[in-house]
Tab-separated table of C-alpha atoms in Angstrom:
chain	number	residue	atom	x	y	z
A	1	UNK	CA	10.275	-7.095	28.427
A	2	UNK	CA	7.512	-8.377	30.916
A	3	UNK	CA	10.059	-9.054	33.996
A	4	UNK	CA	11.838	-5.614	35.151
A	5	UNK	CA	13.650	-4.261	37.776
A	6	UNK	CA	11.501	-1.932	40.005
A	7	UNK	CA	12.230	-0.258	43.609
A	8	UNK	CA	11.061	-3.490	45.875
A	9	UNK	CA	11.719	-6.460	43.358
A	10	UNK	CA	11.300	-7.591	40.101
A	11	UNK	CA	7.498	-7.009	38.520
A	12	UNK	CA	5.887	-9.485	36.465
A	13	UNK	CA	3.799	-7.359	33.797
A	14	UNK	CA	2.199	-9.555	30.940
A	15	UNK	CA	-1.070	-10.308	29.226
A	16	UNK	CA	-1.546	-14.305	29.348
A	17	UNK	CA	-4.325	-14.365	26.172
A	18	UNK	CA	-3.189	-11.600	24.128
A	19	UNK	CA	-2.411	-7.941	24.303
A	20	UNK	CA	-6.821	-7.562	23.978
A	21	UNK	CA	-6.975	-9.947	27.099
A	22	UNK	CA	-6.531	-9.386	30.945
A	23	UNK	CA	-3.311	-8.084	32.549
A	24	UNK	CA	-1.412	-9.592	35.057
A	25	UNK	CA	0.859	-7.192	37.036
A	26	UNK	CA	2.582	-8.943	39.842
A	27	UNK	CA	5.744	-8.172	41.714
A	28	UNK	CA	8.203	-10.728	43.580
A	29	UNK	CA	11.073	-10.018	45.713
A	30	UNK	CA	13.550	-12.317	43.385
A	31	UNK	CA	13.854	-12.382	39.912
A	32	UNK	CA	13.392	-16.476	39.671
A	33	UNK	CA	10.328	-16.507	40.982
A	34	UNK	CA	9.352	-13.684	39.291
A	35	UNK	CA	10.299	-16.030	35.548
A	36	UNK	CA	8.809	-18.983	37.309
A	37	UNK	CA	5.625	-17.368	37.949
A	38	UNK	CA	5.239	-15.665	34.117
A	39	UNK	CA	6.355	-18.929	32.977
A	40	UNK	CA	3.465	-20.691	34.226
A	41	UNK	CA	0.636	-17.564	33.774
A	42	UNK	CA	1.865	-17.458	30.124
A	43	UNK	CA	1.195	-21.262	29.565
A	44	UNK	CA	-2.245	-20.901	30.871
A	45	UNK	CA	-2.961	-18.483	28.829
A	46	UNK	CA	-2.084	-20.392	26.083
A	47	UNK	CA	-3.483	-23.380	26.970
A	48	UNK	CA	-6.834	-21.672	27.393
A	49	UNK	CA	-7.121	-22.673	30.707
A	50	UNK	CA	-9.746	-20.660	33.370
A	51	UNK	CA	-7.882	-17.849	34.889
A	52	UNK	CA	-10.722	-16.035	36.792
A	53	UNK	CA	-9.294	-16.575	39.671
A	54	UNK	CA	-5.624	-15.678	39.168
A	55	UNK	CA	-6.583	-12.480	36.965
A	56	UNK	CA	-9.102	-10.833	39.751
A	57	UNK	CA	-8.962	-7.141	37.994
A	58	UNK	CA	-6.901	-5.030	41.105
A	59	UNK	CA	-5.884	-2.435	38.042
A	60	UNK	CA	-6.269	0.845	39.798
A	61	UNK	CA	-7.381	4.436	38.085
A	62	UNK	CA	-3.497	5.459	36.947
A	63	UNK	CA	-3.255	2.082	35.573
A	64	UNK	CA	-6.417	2.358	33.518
A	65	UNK	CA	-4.995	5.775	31.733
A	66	UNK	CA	-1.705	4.546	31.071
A	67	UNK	CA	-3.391	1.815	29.193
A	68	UNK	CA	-5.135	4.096	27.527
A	69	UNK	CA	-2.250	5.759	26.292
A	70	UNK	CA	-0.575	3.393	25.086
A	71	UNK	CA	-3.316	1.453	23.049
A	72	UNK	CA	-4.974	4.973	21.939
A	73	UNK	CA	-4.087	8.560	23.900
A	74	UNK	CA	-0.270	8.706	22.276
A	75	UNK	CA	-2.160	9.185	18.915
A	76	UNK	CA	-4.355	12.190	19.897
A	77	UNK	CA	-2.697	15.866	19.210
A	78	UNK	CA	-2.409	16.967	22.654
A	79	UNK	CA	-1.487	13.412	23.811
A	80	UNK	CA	0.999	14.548	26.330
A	81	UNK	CA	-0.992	17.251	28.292
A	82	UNK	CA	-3.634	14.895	28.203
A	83	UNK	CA	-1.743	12.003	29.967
A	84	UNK	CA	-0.379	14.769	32.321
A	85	UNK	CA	-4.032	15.707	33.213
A	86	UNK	CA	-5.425	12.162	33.783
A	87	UNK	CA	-2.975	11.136	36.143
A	88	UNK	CA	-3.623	14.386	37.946
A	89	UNK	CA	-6.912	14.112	37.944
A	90	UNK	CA	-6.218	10.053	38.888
A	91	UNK	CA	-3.751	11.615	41.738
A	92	UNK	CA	-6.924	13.877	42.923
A	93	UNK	CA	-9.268	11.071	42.850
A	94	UNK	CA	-6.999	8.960	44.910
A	95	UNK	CA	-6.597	7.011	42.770
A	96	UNK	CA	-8.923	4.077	43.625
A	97	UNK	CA	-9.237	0.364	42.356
A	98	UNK	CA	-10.537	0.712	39.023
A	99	UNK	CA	-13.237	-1.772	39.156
A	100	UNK	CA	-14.579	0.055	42.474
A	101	UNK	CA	-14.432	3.289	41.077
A	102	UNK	CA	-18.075	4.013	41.417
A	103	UNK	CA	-20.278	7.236	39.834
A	104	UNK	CA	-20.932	8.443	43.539
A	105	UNK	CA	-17.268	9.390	43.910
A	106	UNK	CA	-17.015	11.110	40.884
A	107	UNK	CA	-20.276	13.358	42.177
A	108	UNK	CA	-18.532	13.579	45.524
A	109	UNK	CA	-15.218	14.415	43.817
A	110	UNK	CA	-17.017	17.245	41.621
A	111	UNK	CA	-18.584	18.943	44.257
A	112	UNK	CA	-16.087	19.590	46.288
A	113	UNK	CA	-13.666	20.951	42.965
A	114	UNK	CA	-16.390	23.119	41.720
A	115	UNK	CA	-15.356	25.345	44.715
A	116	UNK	CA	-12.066	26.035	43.025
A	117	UNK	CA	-12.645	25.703	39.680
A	118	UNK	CA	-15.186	26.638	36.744
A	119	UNK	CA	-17.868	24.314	35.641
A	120	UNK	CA	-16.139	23.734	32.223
A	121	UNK	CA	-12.982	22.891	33.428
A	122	UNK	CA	-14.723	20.061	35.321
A	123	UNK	CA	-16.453	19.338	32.433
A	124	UNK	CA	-13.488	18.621	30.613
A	125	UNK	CA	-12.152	16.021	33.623
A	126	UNK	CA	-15.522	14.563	33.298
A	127	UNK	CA	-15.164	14.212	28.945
A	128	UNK	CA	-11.218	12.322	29.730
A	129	UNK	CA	-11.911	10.157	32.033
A	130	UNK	CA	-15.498	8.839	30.779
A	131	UNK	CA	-13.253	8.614	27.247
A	132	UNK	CA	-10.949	6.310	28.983
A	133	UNK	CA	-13.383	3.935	30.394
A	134	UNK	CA	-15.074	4.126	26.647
A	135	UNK	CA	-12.432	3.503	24.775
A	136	UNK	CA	-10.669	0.896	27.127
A	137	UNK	CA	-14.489	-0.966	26.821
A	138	UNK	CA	-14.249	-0.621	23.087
A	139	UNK	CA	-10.755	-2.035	22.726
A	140	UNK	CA	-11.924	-5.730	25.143
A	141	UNK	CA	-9.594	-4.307	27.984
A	142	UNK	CA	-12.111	-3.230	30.105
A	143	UNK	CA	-14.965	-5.459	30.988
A	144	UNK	CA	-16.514	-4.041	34.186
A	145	UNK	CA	-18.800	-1.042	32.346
A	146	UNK	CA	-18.133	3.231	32.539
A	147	UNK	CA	-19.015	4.463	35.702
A	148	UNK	CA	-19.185	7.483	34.224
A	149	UNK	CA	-21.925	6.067	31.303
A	150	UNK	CA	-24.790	8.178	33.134
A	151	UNK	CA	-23.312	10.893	34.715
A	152	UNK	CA	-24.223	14.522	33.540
A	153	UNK	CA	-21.695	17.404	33.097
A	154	UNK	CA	-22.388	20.380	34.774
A	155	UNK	CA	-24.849	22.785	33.249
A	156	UNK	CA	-22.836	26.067	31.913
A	157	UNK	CA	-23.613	29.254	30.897
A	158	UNK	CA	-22.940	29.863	26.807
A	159	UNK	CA	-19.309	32.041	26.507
A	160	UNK	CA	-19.957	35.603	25.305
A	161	UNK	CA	-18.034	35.143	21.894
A	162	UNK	CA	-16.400	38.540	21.476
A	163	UNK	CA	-15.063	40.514	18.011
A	164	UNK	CA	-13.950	43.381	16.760
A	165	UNK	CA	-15.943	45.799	15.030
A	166	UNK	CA	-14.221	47.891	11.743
A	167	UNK	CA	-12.575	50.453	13.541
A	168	UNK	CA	-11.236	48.120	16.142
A	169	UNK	CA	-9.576	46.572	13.356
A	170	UNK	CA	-8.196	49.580	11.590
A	171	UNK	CA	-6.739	50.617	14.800
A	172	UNK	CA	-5.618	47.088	15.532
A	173	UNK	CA	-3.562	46.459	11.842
A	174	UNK	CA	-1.977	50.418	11.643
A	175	UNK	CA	-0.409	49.573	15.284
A	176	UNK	CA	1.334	46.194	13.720
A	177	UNK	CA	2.334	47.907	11.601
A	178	UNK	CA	4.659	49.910	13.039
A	179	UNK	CA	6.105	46.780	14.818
A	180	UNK	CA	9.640	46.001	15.118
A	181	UNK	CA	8.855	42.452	12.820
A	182	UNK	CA	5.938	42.261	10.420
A	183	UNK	CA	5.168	38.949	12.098
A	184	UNK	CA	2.262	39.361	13.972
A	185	UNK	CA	0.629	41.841	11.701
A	186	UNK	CA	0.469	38.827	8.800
A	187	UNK	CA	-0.488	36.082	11.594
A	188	UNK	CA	-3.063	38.774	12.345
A	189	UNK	CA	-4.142	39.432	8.989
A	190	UNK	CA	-4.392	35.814	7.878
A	191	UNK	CA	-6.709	35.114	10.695
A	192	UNK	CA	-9.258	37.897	10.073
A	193	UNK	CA	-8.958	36.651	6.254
A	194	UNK	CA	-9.344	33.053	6.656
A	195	UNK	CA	-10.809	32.124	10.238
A	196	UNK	CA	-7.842	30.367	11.223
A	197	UNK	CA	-6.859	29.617	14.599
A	198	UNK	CA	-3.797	31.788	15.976
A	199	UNK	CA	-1.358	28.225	15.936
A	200	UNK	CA	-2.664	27.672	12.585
A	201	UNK	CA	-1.399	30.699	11.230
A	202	UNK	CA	1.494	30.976	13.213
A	203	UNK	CA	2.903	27.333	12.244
A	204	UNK	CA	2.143	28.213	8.119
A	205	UNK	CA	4.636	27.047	5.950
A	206	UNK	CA	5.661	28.965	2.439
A	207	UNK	CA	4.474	25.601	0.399
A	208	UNK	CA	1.108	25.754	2.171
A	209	UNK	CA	0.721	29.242	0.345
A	210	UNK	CA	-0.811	28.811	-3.093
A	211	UNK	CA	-1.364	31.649	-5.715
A	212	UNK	CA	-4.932	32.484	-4.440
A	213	UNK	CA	-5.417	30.043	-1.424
A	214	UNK	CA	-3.887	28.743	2.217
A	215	UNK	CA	-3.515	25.008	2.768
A	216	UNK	CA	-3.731	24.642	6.431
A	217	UNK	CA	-2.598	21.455	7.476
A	218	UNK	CA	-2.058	19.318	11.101
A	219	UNK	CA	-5.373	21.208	12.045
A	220	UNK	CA	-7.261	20.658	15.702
A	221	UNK	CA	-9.152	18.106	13.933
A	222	UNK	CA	-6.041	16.595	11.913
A	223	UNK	CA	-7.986	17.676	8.683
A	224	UNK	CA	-6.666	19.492	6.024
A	225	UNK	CA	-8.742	22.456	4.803
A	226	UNK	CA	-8.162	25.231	2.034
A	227	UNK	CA	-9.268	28.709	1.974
A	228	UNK	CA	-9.508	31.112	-0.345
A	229	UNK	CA	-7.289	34.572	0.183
A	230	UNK	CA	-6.312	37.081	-2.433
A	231	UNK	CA	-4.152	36.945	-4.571
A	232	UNK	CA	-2.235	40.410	-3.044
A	233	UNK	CA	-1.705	38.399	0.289
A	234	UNK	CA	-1.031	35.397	-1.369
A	235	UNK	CA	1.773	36.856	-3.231
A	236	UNK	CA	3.051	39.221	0.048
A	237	UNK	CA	3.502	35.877	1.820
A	238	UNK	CA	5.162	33.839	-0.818
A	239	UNK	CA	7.358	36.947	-1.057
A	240	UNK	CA	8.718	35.665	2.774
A	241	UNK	CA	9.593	32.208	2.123
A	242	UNK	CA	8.740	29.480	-0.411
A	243	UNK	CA	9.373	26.740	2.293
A	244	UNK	CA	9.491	26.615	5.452
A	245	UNK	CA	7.979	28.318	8.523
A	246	UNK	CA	6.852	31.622	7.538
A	247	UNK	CA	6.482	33.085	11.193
A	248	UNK	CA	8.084	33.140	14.631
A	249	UNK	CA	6.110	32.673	18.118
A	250	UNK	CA	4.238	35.852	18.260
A	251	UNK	CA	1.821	35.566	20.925
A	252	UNK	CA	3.063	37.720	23.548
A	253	UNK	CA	3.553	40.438	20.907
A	254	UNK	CA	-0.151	40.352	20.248
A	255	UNK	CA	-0.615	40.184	23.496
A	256	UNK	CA	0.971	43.147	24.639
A	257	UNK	CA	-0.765	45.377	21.140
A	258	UNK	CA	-4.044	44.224	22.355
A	259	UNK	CA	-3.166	46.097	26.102
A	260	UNK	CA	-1.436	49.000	24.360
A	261	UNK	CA	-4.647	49.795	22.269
A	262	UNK	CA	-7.222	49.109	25.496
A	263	UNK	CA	-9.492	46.597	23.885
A	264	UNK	CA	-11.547	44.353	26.404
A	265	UNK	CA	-12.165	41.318	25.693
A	266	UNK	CA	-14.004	38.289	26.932
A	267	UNK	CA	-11.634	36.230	29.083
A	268	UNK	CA	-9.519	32.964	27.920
A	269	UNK	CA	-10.337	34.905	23.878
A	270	UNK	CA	-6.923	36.922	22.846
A	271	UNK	CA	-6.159	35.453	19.923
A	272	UNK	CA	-9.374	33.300	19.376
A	273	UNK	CA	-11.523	37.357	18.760
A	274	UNK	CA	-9.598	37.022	15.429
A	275	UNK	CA	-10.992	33.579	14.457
A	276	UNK	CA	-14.883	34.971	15.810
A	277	UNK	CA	-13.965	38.288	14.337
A	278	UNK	CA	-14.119	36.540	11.056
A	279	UNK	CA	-16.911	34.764	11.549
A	280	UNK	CA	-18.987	37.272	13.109
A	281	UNK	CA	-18.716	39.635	9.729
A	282	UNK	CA	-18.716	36.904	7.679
A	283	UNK	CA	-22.418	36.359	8.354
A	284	UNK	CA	-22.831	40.066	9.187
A	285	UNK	CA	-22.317	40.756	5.601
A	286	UNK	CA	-24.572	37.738	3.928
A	287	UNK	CA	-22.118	34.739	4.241
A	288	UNK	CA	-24.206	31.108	4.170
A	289	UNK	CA	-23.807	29.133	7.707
A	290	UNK	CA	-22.954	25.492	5.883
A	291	UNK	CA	-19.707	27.650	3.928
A	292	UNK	CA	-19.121	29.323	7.118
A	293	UNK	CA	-18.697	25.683	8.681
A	294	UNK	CA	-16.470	24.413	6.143
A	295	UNK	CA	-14.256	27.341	6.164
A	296	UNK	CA	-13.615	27.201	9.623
A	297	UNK	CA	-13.534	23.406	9.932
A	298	UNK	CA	-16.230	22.792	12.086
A	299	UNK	CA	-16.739	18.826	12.648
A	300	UNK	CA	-20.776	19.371	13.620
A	301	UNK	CA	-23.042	22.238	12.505
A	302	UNK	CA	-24.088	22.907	15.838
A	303	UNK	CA	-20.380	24.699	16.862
A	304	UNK	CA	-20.670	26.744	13.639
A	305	UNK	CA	-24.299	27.767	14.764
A	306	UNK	CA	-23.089	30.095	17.537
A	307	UNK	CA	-22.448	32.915	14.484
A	308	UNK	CA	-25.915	32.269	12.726
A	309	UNK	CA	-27.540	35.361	14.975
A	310	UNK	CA	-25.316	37.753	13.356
A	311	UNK	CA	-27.016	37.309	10.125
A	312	UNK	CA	-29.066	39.955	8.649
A	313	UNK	CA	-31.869	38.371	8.590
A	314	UNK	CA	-31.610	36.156	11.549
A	315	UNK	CA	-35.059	35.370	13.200
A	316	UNK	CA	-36.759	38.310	11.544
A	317	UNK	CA	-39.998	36.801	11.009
A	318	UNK	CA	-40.143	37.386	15.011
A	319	UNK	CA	-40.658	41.132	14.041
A	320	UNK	CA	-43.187	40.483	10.740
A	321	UNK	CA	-45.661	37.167	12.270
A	322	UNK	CA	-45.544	37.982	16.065
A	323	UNK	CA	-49.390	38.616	17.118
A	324	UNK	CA	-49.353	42.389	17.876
A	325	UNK	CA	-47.721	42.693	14.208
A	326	UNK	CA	-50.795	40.539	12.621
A	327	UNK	CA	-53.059	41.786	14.817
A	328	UNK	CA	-56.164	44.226	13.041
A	329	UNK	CA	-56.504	45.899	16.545
């Protein structure tokens, strides 16, 4: 409905030329002249008449993102943390007229919550709400430009990626094992074998197991890949379940193995060492970089890059061609 009841009247909220036009949002203290007025905004609309002056833009920040989510965010995989962090981040803003919302008070904004927080947590604010503004402008609802169009993230420092060497691992798979469920050992064991993210293997279904291969589907990328396992742990898992979820929640059980044993490791990484565990020894021991990418479902090269140093004979030339090496001297 466009008329509804709301705490100090009835509010008008329609879009006189189309859902891809302007919207009018107007409250009136009784609900005739609340019809009376969408009556006549609706037949100027479609009577193409000029509206300029009746549909100055007064939408303010909040109103911009729940727009956005309903034209666009409510199809993204973390749709409701990221509605839940735009409004904050709307909230913290104070949430000004849209149209006025200028590039200065972002900078202004940034400064002051780079005293509490890390630059890539404000980096992330900065990638939302420019992606609002984007893909409001892309959609013909928002004709006044992205303030944020110009504005540069925060230089960061690259994450240490950590892993686990061999004995790490040994040490690390003979204490799940002695585990009251053999849970967390498999999620564990799938991960180091495939490069799969902790949720991924943790959410696996028996029908996604395959004689000599693991389907892994509603990915972070909502595509499907397949990777190759063998056939033993193919056949231990289909052993579980044929269908169905093969796991329970197992996080804090890894969680409180990875404290028992001692192991360090970089911070915000617990389960994610498994995923760079793989690929760290995958081009430790010769893997390619383009199969390394595919495997672990990398959208642009450049992510998968991070493991190309780890190769044996990554940037070895420096040691053969430098100019003390060629020298005669």
């Amino acid at each position: 409905m466009s008329i509804k009841k709301v705490d100090n009247g009835w509010l008008v909220d329609c879009w006189p030329t189309g859902r891809y036009g302007p919207r009018v949002r107007r409250t009136f203290k009784q609900q005739s002249a609340a019809k009376r007025f969408e009556a006549k905004i609706m037949g100027q609309g479609a009577a193409g008449e000029d509206m300029t002056g009746l549909l100055s833009d007064k939408r303010r920040l909040s109103d911009l993102v729940d727009q956005w989510y309903e034209h666009h965010g409510q199809t993204l995989k973390s749709a409701p943390d990221r509605l839940r962090s735009l409004r904050n981040l709307a909230t913290a803003l104070g949430n000004p007229q849209a149209k006025k919302f200028t590039a200065q008070q972002w900078v202004e904004y940034r400064a002051q919550r780079l005293k509490d927080v890390k630059p890539s947590t404000i980096n992330h604010e900065h990638t939302y709400l420019k992606a609002v503004f984007s893909e409001l402008e892309r959609l013909s609802l928002w004709p006044h430009g992205n303030p944020m169009q110009k504005v540069r993230k925060v230089r960061t420092d690259e994450t240490e990626k950590g892993y686990l060497d061999d004995y790490q691992i040994k040490r690390l798979l003979e204490h799940l094992t002695d585990q009251l469920t053999d849970d967390c050992y498999f999620i564990t064991v799938i991960c180091l074998s495939t490069g799969a993210r902790w949720g991924e293997a943790q959410s696996l279904r028996g029908e996604n197991v395959r004689t000599d291969r693991i389907v892994f589907s509603g990915t972070k990328s909502g595509k499907t890949r397949t990777v190759p396992i063998s056939p033993d742990l193919a056949k231990q898992l289909r052993q579980r379940r044929r269908i169905g979820r093969l796991f329970g929640n197992r996080y804090k059980a890894f969680r409180r193995v990875i404290n028992e044993l001692g192991i360090e490791l970089p911070e915000g990484q617990l389960t994610h060492v498994l995923r760079h565990t793989f690929a760290s020894h995958f081009m430790m021991n010769g893997g390619n970089i383009l199969v390394l990418q595919q495997i672990l479902g990398h959208q642009s090269i450049t992510m998968t890059m991070r493991y190309a140093h780890f190769a044996p004979e990554h940037l070895e030339e420096a040691a053969k061609l430098n100019p003390l090496a060629m020298s005669t001297l």
